[in-house]
Short mmCIF file of C-alpha atoms in Angstrom, two decimals:
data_model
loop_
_atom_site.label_atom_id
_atom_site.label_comp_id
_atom_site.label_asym_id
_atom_site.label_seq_id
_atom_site.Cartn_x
_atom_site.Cartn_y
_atom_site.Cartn_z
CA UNK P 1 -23.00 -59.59 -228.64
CA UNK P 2 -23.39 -58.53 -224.84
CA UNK P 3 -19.79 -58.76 -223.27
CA UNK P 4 -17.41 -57.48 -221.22
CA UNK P 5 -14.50 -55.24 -222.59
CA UNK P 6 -10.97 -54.48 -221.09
CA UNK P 7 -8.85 -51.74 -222.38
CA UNK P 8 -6.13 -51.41 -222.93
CA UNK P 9 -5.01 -55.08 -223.43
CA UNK P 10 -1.23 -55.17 -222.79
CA UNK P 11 -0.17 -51.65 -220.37
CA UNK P 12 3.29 -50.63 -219.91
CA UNK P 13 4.07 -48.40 -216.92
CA UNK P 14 6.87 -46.85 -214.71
CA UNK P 15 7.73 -48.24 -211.09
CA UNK P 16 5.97 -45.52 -208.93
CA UNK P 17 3.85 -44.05 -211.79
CA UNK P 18 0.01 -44.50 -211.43
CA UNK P 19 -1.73 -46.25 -214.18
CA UNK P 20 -5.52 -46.80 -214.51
CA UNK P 21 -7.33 -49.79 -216.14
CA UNK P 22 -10.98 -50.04 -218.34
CA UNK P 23 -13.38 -52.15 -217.94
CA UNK P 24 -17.02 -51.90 -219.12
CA UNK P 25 -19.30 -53.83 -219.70
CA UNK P 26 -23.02 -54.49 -221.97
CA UNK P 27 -24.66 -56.88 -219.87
CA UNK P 28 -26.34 -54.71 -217.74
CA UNK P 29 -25.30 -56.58 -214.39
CA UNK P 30 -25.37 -54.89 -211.26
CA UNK P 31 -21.99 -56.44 -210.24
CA UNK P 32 -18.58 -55.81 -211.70
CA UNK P 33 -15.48 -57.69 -209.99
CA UNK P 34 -11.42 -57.05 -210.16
CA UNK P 35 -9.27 -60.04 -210.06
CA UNK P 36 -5.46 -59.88 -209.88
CA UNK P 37 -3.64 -62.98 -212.38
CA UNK P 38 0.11 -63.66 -211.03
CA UNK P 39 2.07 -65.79 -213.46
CA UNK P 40 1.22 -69.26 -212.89
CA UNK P 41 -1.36 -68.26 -210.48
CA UNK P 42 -5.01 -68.21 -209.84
CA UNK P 43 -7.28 -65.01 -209.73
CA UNK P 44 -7.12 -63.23 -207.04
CA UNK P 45 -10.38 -61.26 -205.88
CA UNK P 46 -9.27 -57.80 -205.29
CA UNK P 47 -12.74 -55.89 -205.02
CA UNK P 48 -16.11 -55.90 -206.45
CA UNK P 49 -19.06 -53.13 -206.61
CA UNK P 50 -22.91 -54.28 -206.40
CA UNK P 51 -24.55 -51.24 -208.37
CA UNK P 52 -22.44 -48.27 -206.45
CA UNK P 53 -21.42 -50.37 -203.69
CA UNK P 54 -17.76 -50.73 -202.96
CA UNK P 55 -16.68 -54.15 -201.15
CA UNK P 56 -13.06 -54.54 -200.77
CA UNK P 57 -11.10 -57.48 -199.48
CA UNK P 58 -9.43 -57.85 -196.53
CA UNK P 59 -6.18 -58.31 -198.09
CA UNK P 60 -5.95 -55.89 -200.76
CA UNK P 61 -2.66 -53.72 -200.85
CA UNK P 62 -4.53 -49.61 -200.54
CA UNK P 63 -2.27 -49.36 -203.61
CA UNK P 64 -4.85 -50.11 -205.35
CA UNK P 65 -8.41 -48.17 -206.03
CA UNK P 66 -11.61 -48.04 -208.10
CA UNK P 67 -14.19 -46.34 -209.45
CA UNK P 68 -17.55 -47.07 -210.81
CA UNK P 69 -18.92 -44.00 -212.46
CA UNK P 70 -22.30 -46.27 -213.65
CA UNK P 71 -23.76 -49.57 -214.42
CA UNK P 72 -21.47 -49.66 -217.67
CA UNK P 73 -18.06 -48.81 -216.76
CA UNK P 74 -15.61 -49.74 -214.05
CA UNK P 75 -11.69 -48.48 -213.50
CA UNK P 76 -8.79 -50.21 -211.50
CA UNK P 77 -6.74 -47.40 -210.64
CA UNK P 78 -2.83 -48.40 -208.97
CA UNK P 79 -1.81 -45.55 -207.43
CA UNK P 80 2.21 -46.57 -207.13
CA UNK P 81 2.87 -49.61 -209.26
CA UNK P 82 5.69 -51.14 -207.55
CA UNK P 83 7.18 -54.31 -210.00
CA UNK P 84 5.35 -57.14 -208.01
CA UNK P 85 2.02 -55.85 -209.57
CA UNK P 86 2.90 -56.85 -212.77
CA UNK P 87 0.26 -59.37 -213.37
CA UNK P 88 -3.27 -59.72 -215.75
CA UNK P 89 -5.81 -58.02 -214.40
CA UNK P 90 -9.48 -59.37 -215.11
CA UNK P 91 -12.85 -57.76 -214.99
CA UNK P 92 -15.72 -59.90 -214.13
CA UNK P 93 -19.68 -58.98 -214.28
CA UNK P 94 -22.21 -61.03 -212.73
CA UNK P 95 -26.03 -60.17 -212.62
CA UNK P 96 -26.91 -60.87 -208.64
CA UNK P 97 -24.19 -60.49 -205.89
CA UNK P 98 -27.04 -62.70 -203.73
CA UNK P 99 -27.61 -65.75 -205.85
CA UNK P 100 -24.96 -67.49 -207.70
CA UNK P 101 -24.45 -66.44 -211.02
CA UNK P 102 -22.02 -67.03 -213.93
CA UNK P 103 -19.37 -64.49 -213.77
CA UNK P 104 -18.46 -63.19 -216.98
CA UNK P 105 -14.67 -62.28 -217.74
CA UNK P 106 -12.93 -59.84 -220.01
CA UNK P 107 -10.14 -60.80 -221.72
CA UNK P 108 -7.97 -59.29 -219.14
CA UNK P 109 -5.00 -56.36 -219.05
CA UNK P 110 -1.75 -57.49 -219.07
CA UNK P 111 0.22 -54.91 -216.56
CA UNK P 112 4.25 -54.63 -217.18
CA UNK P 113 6.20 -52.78 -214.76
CA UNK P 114 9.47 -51.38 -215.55
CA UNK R 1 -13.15 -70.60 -195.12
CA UNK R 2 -13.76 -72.44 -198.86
CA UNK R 3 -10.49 -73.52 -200.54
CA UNK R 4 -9.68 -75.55 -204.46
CA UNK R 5 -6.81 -77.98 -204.74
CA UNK R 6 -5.91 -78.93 -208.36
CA UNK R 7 -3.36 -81.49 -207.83
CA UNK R 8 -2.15 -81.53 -211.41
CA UNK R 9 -0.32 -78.60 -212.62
CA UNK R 10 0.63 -79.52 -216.12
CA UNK R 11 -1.66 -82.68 -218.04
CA UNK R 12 -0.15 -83.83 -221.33
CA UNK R 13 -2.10 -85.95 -223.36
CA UNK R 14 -2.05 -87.68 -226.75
CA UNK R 15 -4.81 -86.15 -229.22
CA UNK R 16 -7.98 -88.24 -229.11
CA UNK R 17 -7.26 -89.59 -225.98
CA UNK R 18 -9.58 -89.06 -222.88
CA UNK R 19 -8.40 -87.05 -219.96
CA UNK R 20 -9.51 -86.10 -216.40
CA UNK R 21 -8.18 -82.88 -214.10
CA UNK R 22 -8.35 -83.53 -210.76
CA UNK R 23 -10.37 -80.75 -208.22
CA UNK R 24 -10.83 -81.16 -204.27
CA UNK R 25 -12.48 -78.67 -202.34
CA UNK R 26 -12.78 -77.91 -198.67
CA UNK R 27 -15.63 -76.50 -196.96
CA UNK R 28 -18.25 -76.71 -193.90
CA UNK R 29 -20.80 -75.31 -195.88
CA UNK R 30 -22.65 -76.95 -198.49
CA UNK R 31 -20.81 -74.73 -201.95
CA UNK R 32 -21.18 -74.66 -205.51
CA UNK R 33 -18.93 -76.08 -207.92
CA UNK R 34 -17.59 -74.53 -211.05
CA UNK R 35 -14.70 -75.08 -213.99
CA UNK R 36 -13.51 -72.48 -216.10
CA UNK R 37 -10.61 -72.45 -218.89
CA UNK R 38 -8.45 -69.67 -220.30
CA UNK R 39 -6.97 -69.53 -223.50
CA UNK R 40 -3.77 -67.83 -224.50
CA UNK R 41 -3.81 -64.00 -223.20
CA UNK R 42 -7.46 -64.31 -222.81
CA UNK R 43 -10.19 -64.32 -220.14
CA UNK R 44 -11.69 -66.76 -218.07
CA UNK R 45 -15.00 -68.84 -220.05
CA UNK R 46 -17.14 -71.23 -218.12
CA UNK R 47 -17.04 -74.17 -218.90
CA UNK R 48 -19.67 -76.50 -216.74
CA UNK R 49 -21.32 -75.22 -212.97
CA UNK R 50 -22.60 -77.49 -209.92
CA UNK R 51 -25.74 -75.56 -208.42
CA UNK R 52 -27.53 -78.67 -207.14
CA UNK R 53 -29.17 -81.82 -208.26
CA UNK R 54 -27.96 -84.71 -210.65
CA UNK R 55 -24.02 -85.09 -209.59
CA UNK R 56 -23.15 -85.77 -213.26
CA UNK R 57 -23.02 -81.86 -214.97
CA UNK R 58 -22.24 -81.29 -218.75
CA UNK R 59 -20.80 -78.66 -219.74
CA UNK R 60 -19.36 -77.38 -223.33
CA UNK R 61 -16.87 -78.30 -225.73
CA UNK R 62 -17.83 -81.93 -224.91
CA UNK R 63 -16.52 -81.85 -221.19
CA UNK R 64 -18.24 -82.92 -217.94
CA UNK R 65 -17.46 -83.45 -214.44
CA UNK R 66 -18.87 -85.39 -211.82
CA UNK R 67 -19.62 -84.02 -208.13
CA UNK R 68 -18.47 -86.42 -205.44
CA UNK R 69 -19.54 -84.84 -201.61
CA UNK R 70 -18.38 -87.80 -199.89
CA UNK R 71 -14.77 -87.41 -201.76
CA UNK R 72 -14.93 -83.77 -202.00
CA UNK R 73 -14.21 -83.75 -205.33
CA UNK R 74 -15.16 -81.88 -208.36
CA UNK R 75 -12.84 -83.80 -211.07
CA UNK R 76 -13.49 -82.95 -214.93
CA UNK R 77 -13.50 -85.14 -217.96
CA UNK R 78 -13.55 -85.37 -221.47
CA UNK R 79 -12.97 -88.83 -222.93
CA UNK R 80 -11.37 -87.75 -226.34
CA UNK R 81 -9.34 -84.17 -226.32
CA UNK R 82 -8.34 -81.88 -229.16
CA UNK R 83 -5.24 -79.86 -230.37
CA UNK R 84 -7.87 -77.16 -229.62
CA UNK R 85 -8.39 -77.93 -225.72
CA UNK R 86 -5.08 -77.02 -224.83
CA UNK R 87 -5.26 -74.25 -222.45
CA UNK R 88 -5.58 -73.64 -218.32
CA UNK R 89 -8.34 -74.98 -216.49
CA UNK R 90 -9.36 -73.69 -213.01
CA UNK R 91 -11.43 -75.01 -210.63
CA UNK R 92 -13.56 -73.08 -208.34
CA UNK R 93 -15.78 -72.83 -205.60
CA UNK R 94 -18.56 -70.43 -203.94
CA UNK R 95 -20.16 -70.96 -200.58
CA UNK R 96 -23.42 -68.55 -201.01
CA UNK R 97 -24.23 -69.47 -197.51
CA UNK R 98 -21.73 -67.52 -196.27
CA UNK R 99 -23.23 -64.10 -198.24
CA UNK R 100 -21.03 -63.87 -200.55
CA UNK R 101 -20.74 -64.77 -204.38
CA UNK R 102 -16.80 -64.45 -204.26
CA UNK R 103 -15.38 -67.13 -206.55
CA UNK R 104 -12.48 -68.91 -204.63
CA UNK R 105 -9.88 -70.27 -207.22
CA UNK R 106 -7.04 -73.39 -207.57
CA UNK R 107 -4.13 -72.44 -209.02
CA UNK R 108 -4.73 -74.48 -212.36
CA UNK R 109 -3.72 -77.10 -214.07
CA UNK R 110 -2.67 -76.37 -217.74
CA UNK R 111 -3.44 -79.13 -220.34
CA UNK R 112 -1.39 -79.39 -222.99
CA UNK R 113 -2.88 -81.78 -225.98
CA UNK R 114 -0.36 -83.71 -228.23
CA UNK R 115 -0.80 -84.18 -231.88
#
């Protein structure tokens, strides 16, 4: 089945320590989104890439970073995890950045901060 | 600016009996509509979308939800729950007439079904 894959699912890191995040993806879409989970929250956008394009929002810490080395995979990279990061993390795909599409979610990381 | 208000942060209900979640938006442009549930430690699934025409949109696991543009409101339904449906539900919202395709989420409202 075509879906979208997170590893790991639970991560356990260090304050200060940089920890990176999976994502990829077998739909094929052209757009692959980062949303940031508090407890009790909703999703927060953090940034999204349409094929190699990098759009980031206005109000995300430069903490974090990511990387899209092709269609299939994309990385959430947190450069100094401080412990209000702690949060799920969830990947999204969608096909068109231009029309409205279904946005299709991973099953999320789980980030702990110690 | 688009923004979701789920008024209801926690819904318990009896098994078998129906239920609605309330959603308002705000926005000055014309938006589509969309729920979505999570599960346990899991990702976000769609449940039902608003793109345009009939108001009344069906969406799966037996739920629906009814578009309301004079009430700004995008409240779901299902009129008998199971054990099964407990979980989060978020509304959401997208204004594609602004250029982007940025979901804008409430903060949830987590059902809770009673045996």
């Amino acid at each position: 089945d075509a879906m979208v894959i997170q590893n790991p699912r639970y991560q356990v890191t260090q304050f200060g320590k940089p920890v990176t995040l999976s994502c990829s993806q077998t739909l094929n879409h052209n757009v692959m989104y980062w949303y940031q989970q508090k407890s009790s929250q909703a999703p927060k956008l953090l940034f999204h890439y349409y094929d190699k394009d990098f759009n980031n929002e206005a109000d995300t810490p430069d903490n974090f970073q990511s990387r899209r080395p092709n269609t299939s995979f994309c990385f959430l990279d947190i450069r100094s995890p401080g412990l209000g990061d702690a949060a799920m993390y969830l990947c999204a795909t969608s096909r068109d950045p231009d029309r409205v599409n279904e946005q299709f979610f991973g099953p999320g990381t789980r980030l702990t901060v110690l | 600016a688009q923004s979701v208000t789920q008024l209801d942060s926690q819904v318990p209900v009896f098994e078998e009996a129906p239920v609605e979640l309330r959603c308002n938006y705000s926005s000055s442009v014309s938006v589509y509509l969309f729920w979505y549930v999570q599960y346990p430690n899991q990702g976000l699934q769609l449940l039902l979308k608003y793109l345009s025409g009939s108001t009344l949109v069906k969406g799966i696991n037996g739920f629906e939800a009814e578009f309301n543009k004079s009430q700004t409101s995008f409240h779901l339904r299902k009129p008998s729950v199971h054990i099964s449906d407990t979980a989060e539900y978020f509304c959401a919202v997208s204004a594609p007439e602004t250029g982007a395709n940025n979901l804008f989420f409430g903060t949830g409202t987590r059902l809770t079904v009673i045996p």
